[in-house]
GROMACS .gro file of C-alpha atoms in nm:
model
  428
    1MET     CA    1   2.277  16.789  11.597
    2ILE     CA    2   2.276  16.411  11.632
    3ALA     CA    3   2.003  16.182  11.766
    4ARG     CA    4   1.874  15.848  11.768
    5SER     CA    5   1.510  15.708  11.739
    6LYS     CA    6   1.347  15.390  11.695
    7PRO     CA    7   1.061  15.391  11.408
    8ASN     CA    8   0.786  15.136  11.480
    9VAL     CA    9   0.867  14.900  11.194
   10GLU     CA   10   0.899  14.533  11.141
   11PRO     CA   11   1.237  14.390  11.057
   12LEU     CA   12   1.294  14.481  10.704
   13ALA     CA   13   1.517  14.379  10.420
   14MET     CA   14   1.771  14.643  10.383
   15ARG     CA   15   1.939  14.897  10.601
   16ILE     CA   16   2.022  15.203  10.428
   17LEU     CA   17   2.251  15.511  10.498
   18TRP     CA   18   2.122  15.815  10.324
   19VAL     CA   19   2.361  16.111  10.300
   20SER     CA   20   2.173  16.424  10.187
   21HIS     CA   21   2.301  16.741  10.063
   22LEU     CA   22   2.025  16.928  10.218
   23VAL     CA   23   1.767  16.918  10.515
   24PRO     CA   24   1.471  16.767  10.310
   25TYR     CA   25   1.212  16.951  10.468
   26PRO     CA   26   0.960  17.114  10.407
   27PRO     CA   27   0.855  16.937  10.080
   28LYS     CA   28   0.714  17.243   9.925
   29ALA     CA   29   0.957  17.289   9.620
   30GLY     CA   30   1.171  17.088   9.363
   31VAL     CA   31   1.435  16.894   9.523
   32LEU     CA   32   1.285  16.910   9.862
   33ILE     CA   33   0.961  16.738   9.738
   34ARG     CA   34   1.186  16.457   9.566
   35SER     CA   35   1.430  16.409   9.871
   36TYR     CA   36   1.165  16.399  10.132
   37ASN     CA   37   0.910  16.151   9.939
   38LEU     CA   38   1.197  15.915   9.829
   39ILE     CA   39   1.323  15.901  10.197
   40ARG     CA   40   0.961  15.855  10.315
   41GLN     CA   41   0.882  15.574  10.053
   42LEU     CA   42   1.216  15.379  10.135
   43ALA     CA   43   1.160  15.409  10.510
   44LYS     CA   44   0.819  15.206  10.452
   45ARG     CA   45   1.033  14.906  10.333
   46ALA     CA   46   1.368  14.961  10.473
   47GLU     CA   47   1.556  15.091  10.776
   48VAL     CA   48   1.696  15.435  10.685
   49ASP     CA   49   1.961  15.628  10.884
   50LEU     CA   50   1.992  15.987  10.756
   51ILE     CA   51   2.282  16.229  10.764
   52MET     CA   52   2.161  16.601  10.644
   53LEU     CA   53   2.395  16.870  10.545
   54ASN     CA   54   2.213  17.187  10.640
   55GLN     CA   55   2.210  17.468  10.365
   56PRO     CA   56   2.140  17.775  10.574
   57ARG     CA   57   2.009  17.982  10.293
   58LEU     CA   58   1.773  17.720  10.171
   59LEU     CA   59   1.635  17.637  10.528
   60GLY     CA   60   1.612  18.022  10.581
   61SER     CA   61   1.365  18.056  10.280
   62TYR     CA   62   1.108  17.860  10.491
   63PHE     CA   63   1.177  17.942  10.852
   64ASP     CA   64   1.237  18.226  11.082
   65SER     CA   65   1.552  18.082  11.209
   66GLN     CA   66   1.777  17.783  11.163
   67GLU     CA   67   1.683  17.657  11.489
   68ALA     CA   68   1.323  17.655  11.409
   69GLY     CA   69   1.383  17.499  11.071
   70LYS     CA   70   1.578  17.220  11.213
   71ALA     CA   71   1.334  17.132  11.491
   72ALA     CA   72   1.040  17.134  11.238
   73ALA     CA   73   1.242  16.894  11.007
   74LEU     CA   74   1.343  16.658  11.279
   75GLU     CA   75   0.983  16.645  11.395
   76ALA     CA   76   0.861  16.546  11.057
   77LEU     CA   77   1.146  16.318  10.978
   78LYS     CA   78   1.218  16.144  11.304
   79PRO     CA   79   0.906  15.897  11.276
   80MET     CA   80   1.042  15.774  10.945
   81VAL     CA   81   1.417  15.710  11.013
   82GLY     CA   82   1.636  15.565  11.271
   83ARG     CA   83   1.965  15.735  11.336
   84HIS     CA   84   1.971  16.079  11.197
   85ALA     CA   85   2.201  16.407  11.208
   86ILE     CA   86   2.203  16.746  11.065
   87LEU     CA   87   2.565  16.876  10.997
   88ASP     CA   88   2.694  17.211  10.896
   89ILE     CA   89   2.859  17.270  10.571
   90PRO     CA   90   3.201  17.460  10.604
   91ALA     CA   91   3.172  17.664  10.279
   92GLU     CA   92   2.800  17.768  10.380
   93GLN     CA   93   2.890  17.938  10.702
   94SER     CA   94   2.917  18.295  10.557
   95ALA     CA   95   2.910  18.493  10.228
   96ALA     CA   96   3.274  18.521  10.264
   97SER     CA   97   3.351  18.160  10.293
   98ARG     CA   98   3.149  18.084   9.977
   99VAL     CA   99   3.336  18.366   9.781
  100LEU     CA  100   3.675  18.229   9.896
  101LEU     CA  101   3.578  17.876   9.783
  102LYS     CA  102   3.478  18.021   9.432
  103ILE     CA  103   3.805  18.199   9.398
  104SER     CA  104   4.028  17.914   9.516
  105SER     CA  105   3.816  17.679   9.291
  106VAL     CA  106   3.952  17.865   8.975
  107PHE     CA  107   4.278  17.732   9.043
  108SER     CA  108   4.166  17.389   9.151
  109ARG     CA  109   4.130  17.090   8.910
  110ARG     CA  110   3.798  16.978   9.097
  111GLY     CA  111   3.618  17.303   9.052
  112TYR     CA  112   3.356  17.466   9.304
  113THR     CA  113   3.059  17.208   9.260
  114MET     CA  114   3.282  16.928   9.369
  115ARG     CA  115   3.441  17.105   9.667
  116TRP     CA  116   3.125  17.288   9.781
  117LEU     CA  117   3.012  17.015  10.020
  118GLU     CA  118   3.348  16.917  10.153
  119GLY     CA  119   3.427  16.903  10.530
  120SER     CA  120   3.637  16.679  10.755
  121SER     CA  121   3.376  16.670  11.022
  122ILE     CA  122   3.136  16.533  10.770
  123GLU     CA  123   3.381  16.274  10.647
  124ASN     CA  124   3.432  16.177  11.022
  125ILE     CA  125   3.068  16.124  11.096
  126VAL     CA  126   3.017  15.924  10.785
  127ARG     CA  127   3.315  15.707  10.874
  128ALA     CA  128   3.195  15.646  11.228
  129TRP     CA  129   2.855  15.549  11.134
  130THR     CA  130   2.958  15.310  10.856
  131GLU     CA  131   3.226  15.165  11.107
  132GLN     CA  132   2.946  15.122  11.390
  133THR     CA  133   2.680  14.987  11.154
  134GLN     CA  134   2.680  14.744  10.868
  135TYR     CA  135   2.474  14.891  10.613
  136ASP     CA  136   2.352  14.730  10.313
  137LEU     CA  137   2.358  15.006  10.092
  138VAL     CA  138   2.477  15.381  10.105
  139HIS     CA  139   2.289  15.650   9.911
  140LEU     CA  140   2.461  15.972   9.807
  141ASP     CA  141   2.222  16.252   9.726
  142THR     CA  142   2.441  16.439   9.477
  143VAL     CA  143   2.785  16.399   9.272
  144SER     CA  144   2.911  16.677   9.510
  145LEU     CA  145   2.928  16.425   9.783
  146ASP     CA  146   3.134  16.184   9.590
  147TYR     CA  147   3.446  16.263   9.794
  148LEU     CA  148   3.271  16.061  10.080
  149ARG     CA  149   3.311  15.757   9.871
  150ARG     CA  150   3.649  15.697   9.991
  151THR     CA  151   3.557  15.696  10.339
  152LEU     CA  152   3.316  15.410  10.293
  153PRO     CA  153   3.360  15.033  10.316
  154PRO     CA  154   3.477  14.911   9.988
  155SER     CA  155   3.242  14.615  10.023
  156THR     CA  156   2.917  14.822  10.053
  157PRO     CA  157   2.735  14.902   9.743
  158ILE     CA  158   2.693  15.280   9.687
  159ALA     CA  159   2.403  15.443   9.495
  160LEU     CA  160   2.461  15.797   9.379
  161ASP     CA  161   2.154  16.021   9.283
  162HIS     CA  162   2.157  16.258   8.996
  163HIS     CA  163   1.877  16.530   9.056
  164ASN     CA  164   2.019  16.693   8.756
  165ILE     CA  165   2.330  16.594   8.527
  166GLU     CA  166   2.543  16.878   8.672
  167SER     CA  167   2.768  16.911   8.405
  168HIS     CA  168   2.504  16.927   8.114
  169MET     CA  169   2.321  17.188   8.331
  170MET     CA  170   2.631  17.395   8.376
  171GLY     CA  171   2.733  17.374   8.029
  172ARG     CA  172   2.392  17.499   7.916
  173ARG     CA  173   2.427  17.780   8.186
  174ALA     CA  174   2.763  17.875   8.021
  175SER     CA  175   2.611  17.887   7.673
  176LYS     CA  176   2.329  18.137   7.779
  177GLU     CA  177   2.555  18.345   7.980
  178MET     CA  178   2.605  18.717   7.826
  179ASN     CA  179   2.860  18.837   8.074
  180PRO     CA  180   3.197  18.711   7.943
  181LEU     CA  181   3.373  18.665   8.266
  182LYS     CA  182   3.081  18.466   8.396
  183ARG     CA  183   3.060  18.273   8.088
  184ALA     CA  184   3.433  18.176   8.120
  185TYR     CA  185   3.394  18.077   8.477
  186PHE     CA  186   3.088  17.844   8.396
  187GLY     CA  187   3.268  17.707   8.082
  188LEU     CA  188   3.559  17.603   8.314
  189GLU     CA  189   3.336  17.473   8.589
  190TYR     CA  190   3.154  17.286   8.333
  191GLN     CA  191   3.484  17.107   8.188
  192ARG     CA  192   3.585  17.004   8.550
  193LEU     CA  193   3.226  16.878   8.635
  194ARG     CA  194   3.226  16.663   8.329
  195ALA     CA  195   3.564  16.538   8.399
  196ALA     CA  196   3.480  16.452   8.769
  197GLU     CA  197   3.133  16.268   8.648
  198VAL     CA  198   3.325  16.069   8.389
  199ALA     CA  199   3.571  15.958   8.657
  200ALA     CA  200   3.314  15.882   8.919
  201ILE     CA  201   2.991  15.743   8.796
  202GLY     CA  202   3.139  15.415   8.689
  203GLU     CA  203   3.254  15.346   9.043
  204TYR     CA  204   2.908  15.335   9.174
  205SER     CA  205   2.685  15.017   9.206
  206GLY     CA  206   2.396  15.221   9.069
  207ASN     CA  207   2.298  15.585   8.962
  208ILE     CA  208   1.946  15.704   8.968
  209VAL     CA  209   1.812  15.987   8.763
  210CYS     CA  210   1.486  16.168   8.707
  211SER     CA  211   1.436  16.119   8.337
  212GLU     CA  212   1.517  15.928   8.032
  213ASP     CA  213   1.686  16.232   7.892
  214ASP     CA  214   1.920  16.249   8.203
  215LYS     CA  215   1.971  15.881   8.152
  216THR     CA  216   2.088  15.922   7.811
  217ARG     CA  217   2.321  16.219   7.911
  218LEU     CA  218   2.478  15.990   8.201
  219LEU     CA  219   2.551  15.708   7.966
  220GLU     CA  220   2.698  15.945   7.720
  221LEU     CA  221   2.951  16.005   7.990
  222ASN     CA  222   2.999  15.651   8.073
  223PRO     CA  223   2.824  15.391   7.865
  224SER     CA  224   2.887  15.105   8.099
  225ALA     CA  225   2.740  15.278   8.422
  226ASN     CA  226   2.434  15.125   8.585
  227VAL     CA  227   2.169  15.362   8.542
  228ARG     CA  228   1.797  15.362   8.657
  229VAL     CA  229   1.535  15.624   8.593
  230ILE     CA  230   1.345  15.697   8.922
  231PRO     CA  231   1.114  16.010   8.809
  232ASN     CA  232   1.025  16.294   9.022
  233GLY     CA  233   0.669  16.239   9.143
  234ILE     CA  234   0.369  16.365   9.342
  235ASP     CA  235   0.188  16.247   9.643
  236ILE     CA  236  -0.166  16.216   9.497
  237SER     CA  237  -0.327  16.047   9.811
  238GLY     CA  238  -0.613  16.238   9.988
  239ASP     CA  239  -0.924  16.405   9.830
  240PRO     CA  240  -0.932  16.491   9.468
  241PRO     CA  241  -0.828  16.874   9.402
  242VAL     CA  242  -1.092  17.134   9.398
  243ARG     CA  243  -1.086  17.388   9.093
  244THR     CA  244  -1.282  17.702   9.089
  245PRO     CA  245  -1.091  17.904   8.843
  246ALA     CA  246  -1.132  18.261   8.796
  247ARG     CA  247  -1.109  18.391   8.437
  248ALA     CA  248  -0.771  18.457   8.294
  249LYS     CA  249  -0.593  18.412   8.626
  250LEU     CA  250  -0.233  18.273   8.544
  251LEU     CA  251   0.004  18.121   8.789
  252PHE     CA  252   0.392  18.069   8.811
  253ILE     CA  253   0.533  17.922   9.133
  254GLY     CA  254   0.907  17.894   9.197
  255GLY     CA  255   1.198  18.016   9.426
  256LEU     CA  256   1.363  18.308   9.273
  257THR     CA  257   1.706  18.258   9.430
  258TRP     CA  258   1.736  17.970   9.151
  259TYR     CA  259   1.849  18.109   8.836
  260PRO     CA  260   1.630  17.932   8.600
  261ASN     CA  261   1.322  18.030   8.791
  262LEU     CA  262   1.443  18.379   8.790
  263ALA     CA  263   1.513  18.405   8.417
  264ALA     CA  264   1.169  18.244   8.365
  265VAL     CA  265   1.004  18.515   8.573
  266LYS     CA  266   1.186  18.784   8.394
  267ASP     CA  267   1.079  18.628   8.055
  268LEU     CA  268   0.744  18.633   8.180
  269VAL     CA  269   0.716  18.986   8.292
  270ASP     CA  270   0.946  19.141   8.017
  271ARG     CA  271   0.825  18.946   7.710
  272VAL     CA  272   0.525  18.735   7.755
  273ALA     CA  273   0.321  18.967   7.945
  274PRO     CA  274   0.368  19.234   7.667
  275ALA     CA  275   0.298  18.999   7.401
  276LEU     CA  276  -0.048  18.924   7.563
  277ARG     CA  277  -0.145  19.285   7.621
  278GLN     CA  278  -0.044  19.346   7.249
  279ARG     CA  279  -0.304  19.085   7.158
  280GLY     CA  280  -0.563  19.257   7.367
  281VAL     CA  281  -0.591  18.958   7.625
  282SER     CA  282  -0.726  19.036   7.961
  283PHE     CA  283  -0.508  18.858   8.225
  284HIS     CA  284  -0.360  18.860   8.570
  285ILE     CA  285  -0.036  18.676   8.667
  286ASP     CA  286   0.042  18.551   9.033
  287ILE     CA  287   0.400  18.508   9.085
  288ILE     CA  288   0.473  18.307   9.400
  289GLY     CA  289   0.837  18.270   9.501
  290LYS     CA  290   1.101  18.411   9.748
  291GLY     CA  291   1.385  18.617   9.632
  292PRO     CA  292   1.297  18.840   9.338
  293THR     CA  293   1.546  19.101   9.225
  294ASP     CA  294   1.497  19.477   9.272
  295GLU     CA  295   1.477  19.487   8.879
  296ILE     CA  296   1.174  19.223   8.884
  297LYS     CA  297   1.008  19.416   9.143
  298ALA     CA  298   1.047  19.752   8.960
  299SER     CA  299   0.916  19.586   8.644
  300VAL     CA  300   0.600  19.443   8.824
  301ASP     CA  301   0.541  19.763   9.022
  302ALA     CA  302   0.497  19.954   8.676
  303THR     CA  303   0.188  19.708   8.591
  304ASP     CA  304  -0.165  19.647   8.710
  305ASP     CA  305  -0.189  19.283   8.570
  306ILE     CA  306   0.109  19.106   8.756
  307THR     CA  307   0.145  19.046   9.136
  308LEU     CA  308   0.439  18.924   9.327
  309HIS     CA  309   0.347  18.737   9.629
  310GLY     CA  310   0.703  18.616   9.752
  311PHE     CA  311   0.711  18.310   9.975
  312VAL     CA  312   0.349  18.175  10.042
  313ASP     CA  313   0.324  17.895  10.301
  314ASP     CA  314  -0.048  17.772  10.178
  315ILE     CA  315  -0.042  17.792   9.802
  316SER     CA  316  -0.374  17.570   9.765
  317GLN     CA  317  -0.608  17.889   9.685
  318TYR     CA  318  -0.378  17.997   9.401
  319TYR     CA  319  -0.403  17.649   9.248
  320GLU     CA  320  -0.764  17.631   9.286
  321GLN     CA  321  -0.842  17.983   9.128
  322ALA     CA  322  -0.583  17.971   8.859
  323THR     CA  323  -0.689  17.922   8.484
  324ALA     CA  324  -0.349  17.804   8.381
  325PHE     CA  325  -0.004  17.727   8.514
  326VAL     CA  326   0.252  17.913   8.289
  327CYS     CA  327   0.617  17.810   8.298
  328PRO     CA  328   0.855  17.982   8.053
  329ILE     CA  329   1.174  17.792   8.189
  330ASN     CA  330   1.436  17.779   7.941
  331ASP     CA  331   1.745  17.690   8.147
  332GLY     CA  332   1.856  17.440   8.423
  333GLY     CA  333   1.820  17.070   8.423
  334GLY     CA  334   1.611  16.760   8.564
  335THR     CA  335   1.236  16.739   8.569
  336LYS     CA  336   1.034  17.038   8.718
  337LEU     CA  337   0.830  16.925   9.008
  338LYS     CA  338   0.600  17.260   8.968
  339ILE     CA  339   0.463  17.109   8.639
  340LEU     CA  340   0.382  16.773   8.785
  341ASP     CA  341   0.221  16.947   9.108
  342ALA     CA  342   0.017  17.179   8.872
  343MET     CA  343  -0.108  16.873   8.668
  344ALA     CA  344  -0.197  16.672   8.955
  345LYS     CA  345  -0.426  16.965   9.055
  346ARG     CA  346  -0.610  16.937   8.712
  347LEU     CA  347  -0.451  17.268   8.634
  348PRO     CA  348  -0.356  17.295   8.260
  349VAL     CA  349   0.006  17.377   8.204
  350VAL     CA  350   0.146  17.591   7.916
  351GLY     CA  351   0.525  17.627   7.881
  352TYR     CA  352   0.842  17.615   7.687
  353PRO     CA  353   0.976  17.273   7.588
  354LEU     CA  354   1.225  17.277   7.849
  355SER     CA  355   0.974  17.339   8.121
  356CYS     CA  356   0.829  16.973   8.062
  357GLU     CA  357   1.179  16.809   7.997
  358GLY     CA  358   1.163  16.466   8.132
  359ILE     CA  359   0.799  16.449   8.171
  360GLU     CA  360   0.602  16.241   7.908
  361VAL     CA  361   0.361  16.520   7.801
  362LYS     CA  362   0.209  16.552   7.468
  363HIS     CA  363   0.143  16.885   7.315
  364ASN     CA  364  -0.223  16.967   7.287
  365GLU     CA  365  -0.328  16.662   7.520
  366SER     CA  366  -0.168  16.672   7.856
  367ALA     CA  367   0.005  17.023   7.820
  368LEU     CA  368   0.051  17.304   7.577
  369ILE     CA  369   0.403  17.356   7.455
  370ALA     CA  370   0.536  17.653   7.255
  371GLU     CA  371   0.866  17.807   7.168
  372GLY     CA  372   0.927  18.166   7.251
  373PRO     CA  373   0.704  18.436   7.426
  374ASP     CA  374   0.494  18.516   7.119
  375ALA     CA  375   0.407  18.150   7.079
  376LEU     CA  376   0.330  18.103   7.437
  377ALA     CA  377   0.115  18.397   7.434
  378SER     CA  378  -0.070  18.238   7.160
  379GLU     CA  379  -0.124  17.922   7.366
  380ILE     CA  380  -0.220  18.122   7.674
  381GLU     CA  381  -0.488  18.331   7.467
  382ARG     CA  382  -0.619  17.955   7.342
  383LEU     CA  383  -0.653  17.840   7.692
  384ILE     CA  384  -0.816  18.164   7.834
  385SER     CA  385  -1.080  18.160   7.538
  386ASP     CA  386  -1.169  17.789   7.535
  387PRO     CA  387  -1.315  17.637   7.876
  388GLY     CA  388  -1.331  17.283   7.687
  389LEU     CA  389  -0.968  17.313   7.594
  390ARG     CA  390  -0.877  17.385   7.982
  391ASP     CA  391  -1.075  17.106   8.101
  392ARG     CA  392  -0.936  16.857   7.854
  393ILE     CA  393  -0.576  16.959   7.925
  394GLY     CA  394  -0.622  16.958   8.300
  395GLU     CA  395  -0.803  16.617   8.299
  396GLN     CA  396  -0.525  16.453   8.070
  397GLY     CA  397  -0.260  16.612   8.288
  398ARG     CA  398  -0.422  16.472   8.592
  399ARG     CA  399  -0.445  16.128   8.449
  400LEU     CA  400  -0.057  16.127   8.340
  401VAL     CA  401   0.047  16.201   8.700
  402GLU     CA  402  -0.182  15.911   8.823
  403ASP     CA  403  -0.042  15.671   8.579
  404SER     CA  404   0.331  15.761   8.589
  405TYR     CA  405   0.432  15.991   8.866
  406ASP     CA  406   0.268  15.864   9.185
  407PHE     CA  407   0.538  15.841   9.455
  408ASP     CA  408   0.410  15.522   9.582
  409GLU     CA  409   0.498  15.341   9.284
  410ILE     CA  410   0.811  15.542   9.249
  411GLY     CA  411   0.925  15.438   9.592
  412ARG     CA  412   0.845  15.082   9.517
  413ASN     CA  413   1.054  15.090   9.199
  414LEU     CA  414   1.352  15.245   9.408
  415TYR     CA  415   1.335  14.987   9.682
  416ASP     CA  416   1.330  14.706   9.400
  417TYR     CA  417   1.627  14.867   9.238
  418TYR     CA  418   1.828  14.898   9.545
  419LEU     CA  419   1.740  14.556   9.634
  420GLY     CA  420   1.869  14.412   9.331
  421LEU     CA  421   2.212  14.609   9.372
  422LEU     CA  422   2.268  14.375   9.664
  423THR     CA  423   2.246  14.049   9.456
  424ASP     CA  424   2.348  14.181   9.105
  425ARG     CA  425   2.638  14.430   9.185
  426PRO     CA  426   2.819  14.541   8.867
  427SER     CA  427   3.199  14.528   8.870
  428PRO     CA  428   3.339  14.884   8.887
   0.00000   0.00000   0.00000
């Protein structure tokens, strides 16, 4: 699908081509929230053309059909951007095509992650657009799009977005995997990803990351890389959030097709909840997210104090009624937008350290941090039994979001960084 619209904007300082590895809509979770809002903020200050690669499984998580999802995305995005296109990813056309790519990637020096988004039709569109339009800057939204760098004009600054440091996340996944074949596969993928990142990141005019932790990791790969932290954020415009919490109502939100979320829910159901029961704590956990496994369903069905809701379009009532947001995530990378979203709603957060990685929380001030299920159960018990603690943690979390994670300020910083790349471009 390719179309052209003319947003009602004044002439602006930059014209940017943003190549996204997904359709950034609806802004309801993680990377979708980040991508949608960064595009929206840049479009206030620059002219943005947008090429989107459709991940059918991701779009299908929110819409009844691919056609409905694409139509809804275009309706939301067209007022922001100029030229726009939604393109198919060859490797995502079927389960068989994904399996074949994974198998062939075992014998490729580049690995699955660096080959996943490849497609000659995608290259042709990018080449055509950059030949027809003189862009001031091109934004590639993940290192998996690095193959497009060879199609871009050498005089055009290129920025690379790192939603996660992919090699670090893959290395962490390999270290936690119990299946020896999977562990070997993830370990091999880690080595190839790391080599690809080392080779690529210094070739970009700029690199953006979500946190200081990720900046450190990227500079370890290439100390000379130009890196700027553009954190995840929250749109805090509109009316202040309403809170009418029910007693001992705990909430977790996250798509369960993403392995760190699935592992967190398994830990919540199999370890944290039993620790709470053993302490005699009365509670109810609401888990919202599409894609639970049969194993998780069976475990929850055997309890009366946990409910699986699947995908919920409007989750405002769950935020409003929850006592605390519980996040036992202990894998993955980047920063967790679900944490910022809960804080923005004055909902106190309790989680493992990795849950809040990259977010400037302080234990016992803006969140409660605990190592392991027993310690997490202890902090949950504190929150449930102490209304003053709940109020204080909720207010401090909201204040932290207002001060440091408002998307309007984040968008201004991104624009300023990109503007600086035009006049202060580092040598590769």
